[in-house]
Amino acid sequence: MGRTMRLGSGPTPEPGFGFGVSGLDRALGPLIRGENALWGLDREMASDIRDRIGAAASPSRHYDARTLDRLREDVAAEPGLTAIVDLTDVGDELTGTSWAARMRECACAVFASASVCHWLVPRVCVDAVSWNWPAQCVLSVNEREVTVCRADGRTTGHLRVPLDSDAPAGARRSALGAANLGRGLRVARIERGWSQAELGRRVGVSASAISQMERGRLGLSLETVIEVSEQLGVTIDDLLRGDTAGWFIAVNRPGIASESASARVGSGQDAVAREAMHTQILGGGGTLTPPVGPSGRITILVGSGQICVERAPQRTLVRAGDIVDITRAVGVSVSNLGSHDAVLFWF
């Protein structure tokens, strides 16, 4: 009781869809058809990552801001393609609405295809919601290490993997630092519906200081951490876990090796009886808000279609065969991103 069951690991992942970093392939398993991997890095690292991915995958094709519009047609026409999109020279425009729309369209096209796509963007854009949610793997490269910020359907925590082959082998969990704390702070603040200025007023610091905290660029004293957690009404442990302590996780993604897949284990002492399973046919472009029972938790099984699950400030993109476990489900919305009916089951 309290355990989320996996329905199976799906087909065996195919070789050739590698990250280009051996430690990531060992820790997460290879990418599978339809996945988007978002890399946040400094511009000078882009060529190195492009070369690594290209050497690990065949066939591969490179895109930039000028050729991005070809991506949707190419991934549909060439199954097994590895697309590498380098947008590191675009800058802050990536967080704007026009770029968010382009990325969403392209990421959804990849998600529906038999290809994979690696998106290379400036590291400061990794936490921008418009870029984060359509990707299944979110990675940040800094000081010759890759930090796994999120990997839907895989058990990760926050892992750090060395880029260089002569570095110590294997992945290790990152220390709980300002970056994790900042992500947790941002998630809790948005859940309360507070602006940075409002949280700053309550804590006694400026809105700019809150912004720097959320970006992990301003170290916090223990007194400030305690004050922030009290004002937000969350534990320090939740803040330190960053956005990995969020409300939902894509528990199973078909094709991910079972040893890398996630399983949520909870305490039977707090178990609440669940209602019977519900079935829903959601029309193309439609949105619904599932009813929430006394447990505050919903498990959604996707029978068909491409679905966006959102509980601000988090979103994730899921498809047929995926299971999404939502632990704090009040306010969750489910949208059909396709033009055809989608089939959902939830309890």
mmCIF file of N, CA and C in Angstrom, residues 162-283:
data_model
loop_
_atom_site.group_PDB
_atom_site.id
_atom_site.type_symbol
_atom_site.label_atom_id
_atom_site.label_comp_id
_atom_site.label_asym_id
_atom_site.label_seq_id
_atom_site.Cartn_x
_atom_site.Cartn_y
_atom_site.Cartn_z
ATOM 1 N N PRO A 162 30.961 13.530 -14.561
ATOM 2 C CA PRO A 162 32.083 14.214 -15.203
ATOM 3 C C PRO A 162 32.017 14.096 -16.716
ATOM 4 N N LEU A 163 32.385 15.173 -17.404
ATOM 5 C CA LEU A 163 32.422 15.155 -18.864
ATOM 6 C C LEU A 163 33.621 14.378 -19.398
ATOM 7 N N ASP A 164 34.734 14.478 -18.727
ATOM 8 C CA ASP A 164 35.976 13.951 -19.261
ATOM 9 C C ASP A 164 36.168 12.494 -18.885
ATOM 10 N N SER A 165 36.669 11.725 -19.822
ATOM 11 C CA SER A 165 36.843 10.291 -19.599
ATOM 12 C C SER A 165 37.907 9.987 -18.554
ATOM 13 N N ASP A 166 38.846 10.931 -18.318
ATOM 14 C CA ASP A 166 39.891 10.669 -17.332
ATOM 15 C C ASP A 166 39.473 11.086 -15.922
ATOM 16 N N ALA A 167 38.254 11.617 -15.800
ATOM 17 C CA ALA A 167 37.740 11.953 -14.473
ATOM 18 C C ALA A 167 37.226 10.685 -13.803
ATOM 19 N N PRO A 168 37.045 10.682 -12.490
ATOM 20 C CA PRO A 168 36.544 9.494 -11.809
ATOM 21 C C PRO A 168 35.244 8.997 -12.428
ATOM 22 N N ALA A 169 35.153 7.717 -12.673
ATOM 23 C CA ALA A 169 34.010 7.140 -13.361
ATOM 24 C C ALA A 169 32.785 7.126 -12.453
ATOM 25 N N GLY A 170 31.614 7.103 -13.105
ATOM 26 C CA GLY A 170 30.370 6.950 -12.359
ATOM 27 C C GLY A 170 29.747 8.275 -11.987
ATOM 28 N N ALA A 171 28.473 8.222 -11.665
ATOM 29 C CA ALA A 171 27.735 9.425 -11.285
ATOM 30 C C ALA A 171 27.708 9.564 -9.776
ATOM 31 N N ARG A 172 27.612 10.784 -9.316
ATOM 32 C CA ARG A 172 27.513 11.010 -7.884
ATOM 33 C C ARG A 172 26.435 12.051 -7.625
ATOM 34 N N ARG A 173 25.837 11.971 -6.488
ATOM 35 C CA ARG A 173 24.810 12.953 -6.139
ATOM 36 C C ARG A 173 25.470 14.267 -5.755
ATOM 37 N N SER A 174 24.868 15.331 -6.255
ATOM 38 C CA SER A 174 25.445 16.641 -5.981
ATOM 39 C C SER A 174 25.156 17.041 -4.536
ATOM 40 N N ALA A 175 26.007 17.909 -4.024
ATOM 41 C CA ALA A 175 25.770 18.451 -2.690
ATOM 42 C C ALA A 175 24.544 19.359 -2.733
ATOM 43 N N LEU A 176 23.834 19.436 -1.624
ATOM 44 C CA LEU A 176 22.703 20.334 -1.548
ATOM 45 C C LEU A 176 23.235 21.748 -1.466
ATOM 46 N N GLY A 177 23.013 22.517 -2.501
ATOM 47 C CA GLY A 177 23.616 23.839 -2.554
ATOM 48 C C GLY A 177 22.610 24.915 -2.890
ATOM 49 N N ALA A 178 23.137 26.082 -3.247
ATOM 50 C CA ALA A 178 22.288 27.242 -3.507
ATOM 51 C C ALA A 178 21.370 27.022 -4.701
ATOM 52 N N ALA A 179 21.832 26.259 -5.715
ATOM 53 C CA ALA A 179 21.002 26.038 -6.897
ATOM 54 C C ALA A 179 19.758 25.233 -6.531
ATOM 55 N N ASN A 180 19.931 24.148 -5.777
ATOM 56 C CA ASN A 180 18.784 23.348 -5.349
ATOM 57 C C ASN A 180 17.839 24.180 -4.486
ATOM 58 N N LEU A 181 18.416 24.930 -3.558
ATOM 59 C CA LEU A 181 17.608 25.749 -2.663
ATOM 60 C C LEU A 181 16.815 26.787 -3.448
ATOM 61 N N GLY A 182 17.448 27.383 -4.443
ATOM 62 C CA GLY A 182 16.773 28.393 -5.255
ATOM 63 C C GLY A 182 15.595 27.828 -6.019
ATOM 64 N N ARG A 183 15.771 26.617 -6.585
ATOM 65 C CA ARG A 183 14.662 26.002 -7.307
ATOM 66 C C ARG A 183 13.500 25.689 -6.365
ATOM 67 N N GLY A 184 13.829 25.167 -5.181
ATOM 68 C CA GLY A 184 12.775 24.877 -4.219
ATOM 69 C C GLY A 184 12.053 26.134 -3.763
ATOM 70 N N LEU A 185 12.797 27.202 -3.575
ATOM 71 C CA LEU A 185 12.218 28.475 -3.162
ATOM 72 C C LEU A 185 11.246 28.986 -4.228
ATOM 73 N N ARG A 186 11.660 28.899 -5.485
ATOM 74 C CA ARG A 186 10.815 29.393 -6.579
ATOM 75 C C ARG A 186 9.513 28.592 -6.670
ATOM 76 N N VAL A 187 9.613 27.258 -6.575
ATOM 77 C CA VAL A 187 8.420 26.416 -6.652
ATOM 78 C C VAL A 187 7.440 26.764 -5.542
ATOM 79 N N ALA A 188 7.944 26.899 -4.304
ATOM 80 C CA ALA A 188 7.072 27.196 -3.164
ATOM 81 C C ALA A 188 6.470 28.599 -3.284
ATOM 82 N N ARG A 189 7.262 29.553 -3.767
ATOM 83 C CA ARG A 189 6.751 30.930 -3.897
ATOM 84 C C ARG A 189 5.603 30.986 -4.908
ATOM 85 N N ILE A 190 5.772 30.335 -6.059
ATOM 86 C CA ILE A 190 4.733 30.371 -7.092
ATOM 87 C C ILE A 190 3.492 29.626 -6.625
ATOM 88 N N GLU A 191 3.689 28.549 -5.855
ATOM 89 C CA GLU A 191 2.537 27.829 -5.312
ATOM 90 C C GLU A 191 1.697 28.746 -4.432
ATOM 91 N N ARG A 192 2.347 29.652 -3.683
ATOM 92 C CA ARG A 192 1.606 30.596 -2.836
ATOM 93 C C ARG A 192 0.986 31.726 -3.645
ATOM 94 N N GLY A 193 1.408 31.888 -4.893
ATOM 95 C CA GLY A 193 0.906 32.991 -5.707
ATOM 96 C C GLY A 193 1.549 34.318 -5.377
ATOM 97 N N TRP A 194 2.750 34.278 -4.772
ATOM 98 C CA TRP A 194 3.437 35.503 -4.369
ATOM 99 C C TRP A 194 4.426 35.932 -5.437
ATOM 100 N N SER A 195 4.572 37.219 -5.586
ATOM 101 C CA SER A 195 5.635 37.766 -6.425
ATOM 102 C C SER A 195 6.941 37.738 -5.634
ATOM 103 N N GLN A 196 8.053 37.967 -6.327
ATOM 104 C CA GLN A 196 9.344 38.060 -5.634
ATOM 105 C C GLN A 196 9.346 39.241 -4.667
ATOM 106 N N ALA A 197 8.660 40.314 -5.064
ATOM 107 C CA ALA A 197 8.606 41.488 -4.187
ATOM 108 C C ALA A 197 7.840 41.163 -2.900
ATOM 109 N N GLU A 198 6.740 40.395 -3.022
ATOM 110 C CA GLU A 198 5.947 40.060 -1.845
ATOM 111 C C GLU A 198 6.740 39.177 -0.887
ATOM 112 N N LEU A 199 7.431 38.159 -1.410
ATOM 113 C CA LEU A 199 8.234 37.310 -0.536
ATOM 114 C C LEU A 199 9.358 38.118 0.105
ATOM 115 N N GLY A 200 9.975 38.992 -0.691
ATOM 116 C CA GLY A 200 11.034 39.836 -0.135
ATOM 117 C C GLY A 200 10.537 40.708 0.993
ATOM 118 N N ARG A 201 9.317 41.261 0.843
ATOM 119 C CA ARG A 201 8.749 42.099 1.896
ATOM 120 C C ARG A 201 8.549 41.305 3.178
ATOM 121 N N ARG A 202 8.086 40.062 3.040
ATOM 122 C CA ARG A 202 7.818 39.243 4.213
ATOM 123 C C ARG A 202 9.103 38.806 4.909
ATOM 124 N N VAL A 203 10.146 38.591 4.112
ATOM 125 C CA VAL A 203 11.415 38.122 4.682
ATOM 126 C C VAL A 203 12.267 39.289 5.155
ATOM 127 N N GLY A 204 12.057 40.477 4.524
ATOM 128 C CA GLY A 204 12.848 41.638 4.882
ATOM 129 C C GLY A 204 14.040 41.865 3.977
ATOM 130 N N VAL A 205 13.922 41.426 2.698
ATOM 131 C CA VAL A 205 14.977 41.662 1.714
ATOM 132 C C VAL A 205 14.324 42.208 0.447
ATOM 133 N N SER A 206 15.131 42.619 -0.514
ATOM 134 C CA SER A 206 14.601 43.191 -1.743
ATOM 135 C C SER A 206 14.137 42.104 -2.708
ATOM 136 N N ALA A 207 13.310 42.506 -3.684
ATOM 137 C CA ALA A 207 12.885 41.579 -4.732
ATOM 138 C C ALA A 207 14.080 41.090 -5.534
ATOM 139 N N SER A 208 15.065 41.961 -5.734
ATOM 140 C CA SER A 208 16.281 41.570 -6.450
ATOM 141 C C SER A 208 17.026 40.463 -5.711
ATOM 142 N N ALA A 209 17.052 40.555 -4.378
ATOM 143 C CA ALA A 209 17.717 39.514 -3.592
ATOM 144 C C ALA A 209 17.003 38.179 -3.736
ATOM 145 N N ILE A 210 15.662 38.192 -3.752
ATOM 146 C CA ILE A 210 14.905 36.960 -3.954
ATOM 147 C C ILE A 210 15.213 36.370 -5.328
ATOM 148 N N SER A 211 15.283 37.242 -6.334
ATOM 149 C CA SER A 211 15.616 36.784 -7.692
ATOM 150 C C SER A 211 16.981 36.110 -7.723
ATOM 151 N N GLN A 212 17.954 36.714 -7.048
ATOM 152 C CA GLN A 212 19.296 36.127 -6.997
ATOM 153 C C GLN A 212 19.280 34.808 -6.234
ATOM 154 N N MET A 213 18.500 34.720 -5.166
ATOM 155 C CA MET A 213 18.385 33.461 -4.419
ATOM 156 C C MET A 213 17.850 32.357 -5.321
ATOM 157 N N GLU A 214 16.795 32.662 -6.086
ATOM 158 C CA GLU A 214 16.174 31.645 -6.922
ATOM 159 C C GLU A 214 17.095 31.185 -8.043
ATOM 160 N N ARG A 215 18.003 32.029 -8.455
ATOM 161 C CA ARG A 215 18.969 31.638 -9.484
ATOM 162 C C ARG A 215 20.187 30.944 -8.906
ATOM 163 N N GLY A 216 20.249 30.831 -7.585
ATOM 164 C CA GLY A 216 21.387 30.176 -6.958
ATOM 165 C C GLY A 216 22.633 31.016 -6.943
ATOM 166 N N ARG A 217 22.485 32.320 -7.099
ATOM 167 C CA ARG A 217 23.637 33.216 -7.180
ATOM 168 C C ARG A 217 23.891 33.978 -5.889
ATOM 169 N N LEU A 218 23.072 33.739 -4.877
ATOM 170 C CA LEU A 218 23.236 34.461 -3.626
ATOM 171 C C LEU A 218 23.165 33.456 -2.489
ATOM 172 N N GLY A 219 24.278 33.284 -1.779
ATOM 173 C CA GLY A 219 24.290 32.374 -0.653
ATOM 174 C C GLY A 219 23.414 32.886 0.472
ATOM 175 N N LEU A 220 22.757 31.976 1.182
ATOM 176 C CA LEU A 220 21.841 32.360 2.245
ATOM 177 C C LEU A 220 22.396 31.953 3.602
ATOM 178 N N SER A 221 22.219 32.821 4.572
ATOM 179 C CA SER A 221 22.567 32.450 5.936
ATOM 180 C C SER A 221 21.499 31.498 6.469
ATOM 181 N N LEU A 222 21.841 30.764 7.519
ATOM 182 C CA LEU A 222 20.885 29.843 8.120
ATOM 183 C C LEU A 222 19.656 30.598 8.607
ATOM 184 N N GLU A 223 19.861 31.801 9.166
ATOM 185 C CA GLU A 223 18.737 32.587 9.668
ATOM 186 C C GLU A 223 17.775 32.942 8.534
ATOM 187 N N THR A 224 18.336 33.298 7.351
ATOM 188 C CA THR A 224 17.488 33.658 6.216
ATOM 189 C C THR A 224 16.730 32.444 5.697
ATOM 190 N N VAL A 225 17.408 31.290 5.631
ATOM 191 C CA VAL A 225 16.754 30.057 5.180
ATOM 192 C C VAL A 225 15.578 29.721 6.087
ATOM 193 N N ILE A 226 15.779 29.840 7.394
ATOM 194 C CA ILE A 226 14.705 29.544 8.348
ATOM 195 C C ILE A 226 13.545 30.510 8.147
ATOM 196 N N GLU A 227 13.853 31.784 7.973
ATOM 197 C CA GLU A 227 12.805 32.785 7.794
ATOM 198 C C GLU A 227 12.022 32.532 6.502
ATOM 199 N N VAL A 228 12.738 32.206 5.423
ATOM 200 C CA VAL A 228 12.080 31.926 4.141
ATOM 201 C C VAL A 228 11.155 30.723 4.269
ATOM 202 N N SER A 229 11.638 29.646 4.897
ATOM 203 C CA SER A 229 10.823 28.434 5.023
ATOM 204 C C SER A 229 9.582 28.696 5.869
ATOM 205 N N GLU A 230 9.727 29.519 6.929
ATOM 206 C CA GLU A 230 8.569 29.822 7.782
ATOM 207 C C GLU A 230 7.544 30.659 7.033
ATOM 208 N N GLN A 231 8.006 31.627 6.265
ATOM 209 C CA GLN A 231 7.087 32.474 5.519
ATOM 210 C C GLN A 231 6.355 31.686 4.431
ATOM 211 N N LEU A 232 7.064 30.750 3.788
ATOM 212 C CA LEU A 232 6.456 29.954 2.717
ATOM 213 C C LEU A 232 5.646 28.783 3.256
ATOM 214 N N GLY A 233 5.845 28.427 4.511
ATOM 215 C CA GLY A 233 5.106 27.321 5.095
ATOM 216 C C GLY A 233 5.561 25.963 4.608
ATOM 217 N N VAL A 234 6.846 25.828 4.281
ATOM 218 C CA VAL A 234 7.399 24.543 3.849
ATOM 219 C C VAL A 234 8.623 24.247 4.708
ATOM 220 N N THR A 235 9.013 22.988 4.736
ATOM 221 C CA THR A 235 10.188 22.618 5.518
ATOM 222 C C THR A 235 11.463 22.988 4.780
ATOM 223 N N ILE A 236 12.537 23.118 5.525
ATOM 224 C CA ILE A 236 13.840 23.378 4.893
ATOM 225 C C ILE A 236 14.227 22.206 4.007
ATOM 226 N N ASP A 237 13.857 20.986 4.402
ATOM 227 C CA ASP A 237 14.166 19.816 3.583
ATOM 228 C C ASP A 237 13.513 19.926 2.213
ATOM 229 N N ASP A 238 12.245 20.387 2.148
ATOM 230 C CA ASP A 238 11.572 20.559 0.856
ATOM 231 C C ASP A 238 12.283 21.598 0.008
ATOM 232 N N LEU A 239 12.726 22.689 0.635
ATOM 233 C CA LEU A 239 13.441 23.715 -0.122
ATOM 234 C C LEU A 239 14.753 23.167 -0.687
ATOM 235 N N LEU A 240 15.474 22.416 0.120
ATOM 236 C CA LEU A 240 16.774 21.905 -0.309
ATOM 237 C C LEU A 240 16.664 20.859 -1.401
ATOM 238 N N ARG A 241 15.533 20.193 -1.480
ATOM 239 C CA ARG A 241 15.365 19.202 -2.537
ATOM 240 C C ARG A 241 15.146 19.854 -3.887
ATOM 241 N N GLY A 242 14.916 21.158 -3.905
ATOM 242 C CA GLY A 242 14.728 21.848 -5.173
ATOM 243 C C GLY A 242 13.442 21.416 -5.833
ATOM 244 N N ASP A 243 13.392 21.499 -7.183
ATOM 245 C CA ASP A 243 12.168 21.156 -7.883
ATOM 246 C C ASP A 243 11.952 19.662 -7.975
ATOM 247 N N THR A 244 12.895 18.824 -7.480
ATOM 248 C CA THR A 244 12.659 17.388 -7.467
ATOM 249 C C THR A 244 11.659 17.021 -6.395
ATOM 250 N N ALA A 245 11.364 17.931 -5.470
ATOM 251 C CA ALA A 245 10.355 17.672 -4.441
ATOM 252 C C ALA A 245 9.006 18.212 -4.890
ATOM 253 N N GLY A 246 8.767 18.219 -6.201
ATOM 254 C CA GLY A 246 7.560 18.795 -6.749
ATOM 255 C C GLY A 246 6.363 17.880 -6.619
ATOM 256 N N TRP A 247 5.363 18.153 -7.408
ATOM 257 C CA TRP A 247 4.072 17.522 -7.198
ATOM 258 C C TRP A 247 3.858 16.287 -8.042
ATOM 259 N N PHE A 248 4.570 16.118 -9.132
ATOM 260 C CA PHE A 248 4.301 14.933 -9.909
ATOM 261 C C PHE A 248 5.564 14.451 -10.614
ATOM 262 N N ILE A 249 5.503 13.194 -11.020
ATOM 263 C CA ILE A 249 6.631 12.580 -11.707
ATOM 264 C C ILE A 249 6.095 11.621 -12.742
ATOM 265 N N ALA A 250 6.690 11.602 -13.938
ATOM 266 C CA ALA A 250 6.333 10.615 -14.945
ATOM 267 C C ALA A 250 6.939 9.297 -14.495
ATOM 268 N N VAL A 251 6.121 8.457 -13.874
ATOM 269 C CA VAL A 251 6.633 7.279 -13.184
ATOM 270 C C VAL A 251 7.202 6.262 -14.150
ATOM 271 N N ASN A 252 6.563 6.085 -15.283
ATOM 272 C CA ASN A 252 7.052 5.108 -16.246
ATOM 273 C C ASN A 252 7.011 5.713 -17.636
ATOM 274 N N ARG A 253 8.088 5.560 -18.380
ATOM 275 C CA ARG A 253 8.083 5.962 -19.778
ATOM 276 C C ARG A 253 8.524 4.748 -20.585
ATOM 277 N N PRO A 254 7.638 4.162 -21.402
ATOM 278 C CA PRO A 254 7.986 2.925 -22.099
ATOM 279 C C PRO A 254 9.290 3.053 -22.866
ATOM 280 N N GLY A 255 10.164 2.089 -22.685
ATOM 281 C CA GLY A 255 11.460 2.100 -23.349
ATOM 282 C C GLY A 255 12.601 2.390 -22.410
ATOM 283 N N ILE A 256 12.306 2.939 -21.231
ATOM 284 C CA ILE A 256 13.340 3.198 -20.244
ATOM 285 C C ILE A 256 13.625 1.909 -19.488
ATOM 286 N N ALA A 257 14.888 1.558 -19.394
ATOM 287 C CA ALA A 257 15.251 0.322 -18.706
ATOM 288 C C ALA A 257 14.695 0.322 -17.292
ATOM 289 N N SER A 258 14.228 -0.838 -16.826
ATOM 290 C CA SER A 258 13.542 -0.909 -15.539
ATOM 291 C C SER A 258 14.427 -0.469 -14.383
ATOM 292 N N GLU A 259 15.749 -0.703 -14.499
ATOM 293 C CA GLU A 259 16.623 -0.308 -13.401
ATOM 294 C C GLU A 259 16.773 1.204 -13.302
ATOM 295 N N SER A 260 16.386 1.943 -14.353
ATOM 296 C CA SER A 260 16.463 3.401 -14.329
ATOM 297 C C SER A 260 15.113 4.045 -14.076
ATOM 298 N N ALA A 261 14.043 3.229 -14.040
ATOM 299 C CA ALA A 261 12.698 3.783 -13.915
ATOM 300 C C ALA A 261 12.384 4.102 -12.462
ATOM 301 N N SER A 262 11.431 5.024 -12.290
ATOM 302 C CA SER A 262 11.077 5.499 -10.954
ATOM 303 C C SER A 262 9.979 4.664 -10.337
ATOM 304 N N ALA A 263 10.002 4.568 -9.034
ATOM 305 C CA ALA A 263 8.895 3.979 -8.284
ATOM 306 C C ALA A 263 8.731 4.791 -7.013
ATOM 307 N N ARG A 264 7.533 5.318 -6.788
ATOM 308 C CA ARG A 264 7.270 6.084 -5.587
ATOM 309 C C ARG A 264 6.870 5.138 -4.467
ATOM 310 N N VAL A 265 7.501 5.226 -3.322
ATOM 311 C CA VAL A 265 7.154 4.397 -2.174
ATOM 312 C C VAL A 265 6.709 5.313 -1.045
ATOM 313 N N GLY A 266 5.518 5.098 -0.539
ATOM 314 C CA GLY A 266 4.992 5.944 0.527
ATOM 315 C C GLY A 266 4.715 5.132 1.773
ATOM 316 N N SER A 267 4.281 5.798 2.808
ATOM 317 C CA SER A 267 3.996 5.140 4.072
ATOM 318 C C SER A 267 2.560 4.639 4.097
ATOM 319 N N GLY A 268 2.383 3.363 4.435
ATOM 320 C CA GLY A 268 1.044 2.804 4.534
ATOM 321 C C GLY A 268 0.244 3.423 5.658
ATOM 322 N N GLN A 269 0.910 4.051 6.617
ATOM 323 C CA GLN A 269 0.197 4.645 7.743
ATOM 324 C C GLN A 269 -0.692 5.801 7.308
ATOM 325 N N ASP A 270 -0.288 6.474 6.215
ATOM 326 C CA ASP A 270 -1.051 7.631 5.770
ATOM 327 C C ASP A 270 -1.953 7.307 4.590
ATOM 328 N N ALA A 271 -2.128 6.021 4.280
ATOM 329 C CA ALA A 271 -2.898 5.641 3.105
ATOM 330 C C ALA A 271 -4.360 6.052 3.257
ATOM 331 N N VAL A 272 -4.933 6.539 2.141
ATOM 332 C CA VAL A 272 -6.336 6.920 2.112
ATOM 333 C C VAL A 272 -7.007 6.117 1.008
ATOM 334 N N ALA A 273 -8.157 5.560 1.271
ATOM 335 C CA ALA A 273 -8.844 4.753 0.265
ATOM 336 C C ALA A 273 -9.109 5.580 -0.979
ATOM 337 N N ARG A 274 -8.851 4.986 -2.160
ATOM 338 C CA ARG A 274 -9.039 5.701 -3.407
ATOM 339 C C ARG A 274 -10.347 5.283 -4.067
ATOM 340 N N GLU A 275 -10.888 6.177 -4.903
ATOM 341 C CA GLU A 275 -12.079 5.868 -5.661
ATOM 342 C C GLU A 275 -11.724 4.951 -6.822
ATOM 343 N N ALA A 276 -12.755 4.446 -7.492
ATOM 344 C CA ALA A 276 -12.537 3.582 -8.644
ATOM 345 C C ALA A 276 -11.872 4.369 -9.773
ATOM 346 N N MET A 277 -11.253 3.626 -10.709
ATOM 347 C CA MET A 277 -10.583 4.265 -11.837
ATOM 348 C C MET A 277 -11.607 4.930 -12.755
ATOM 349 N N HIS A 278 -11.259 6.120 -13.245
ATOM 350 C CA HIS A 278 -12.097 6.868 -14.174
ATOM 351 C C HIS A 278 -11.494 6.806 -15.569
ATOM 352 N N THR A 279 -12.356 6.848 -16.575
ATOM 353 C CA THR A 279 -11.917 6.874 -17.968
ATOM 354 C C THR A 279 -12.379 8.182 -18.596
ATOM 355 N N GLN A 280 -11.517 8.788 -19.403
ATOM 356 C CA GLN A 280 -11.843 10.066 -20.021
ATOM 357 C C GLN A 280 -11.326 10.090 -21.447
ATOM 358 N N ILE A 281 -12.190 10.450 -22.396
ATOM 359 C CA ILE A 281 -11.762 10.737 -23.763
ATOM 360 C C ILE A 281 -11.698 12.256 -23.888
ATOM 361 N N LEU A 282 -10.507 12.758 -24.138
ATOM 362 C CA LEU A 282 -10.275 14.208 -24.195
ATOM 363 C C LEU A 282 -10.058 14.601 -25.643
ATOM 364 N N GLY A 283 -10.927 15.432 -26.172
ATOM 365 C CA GLY A 283 -10.854 15.844 -27.565
ATOM 366 C C GLY A 283 -9.609 16.650 -27.875
#
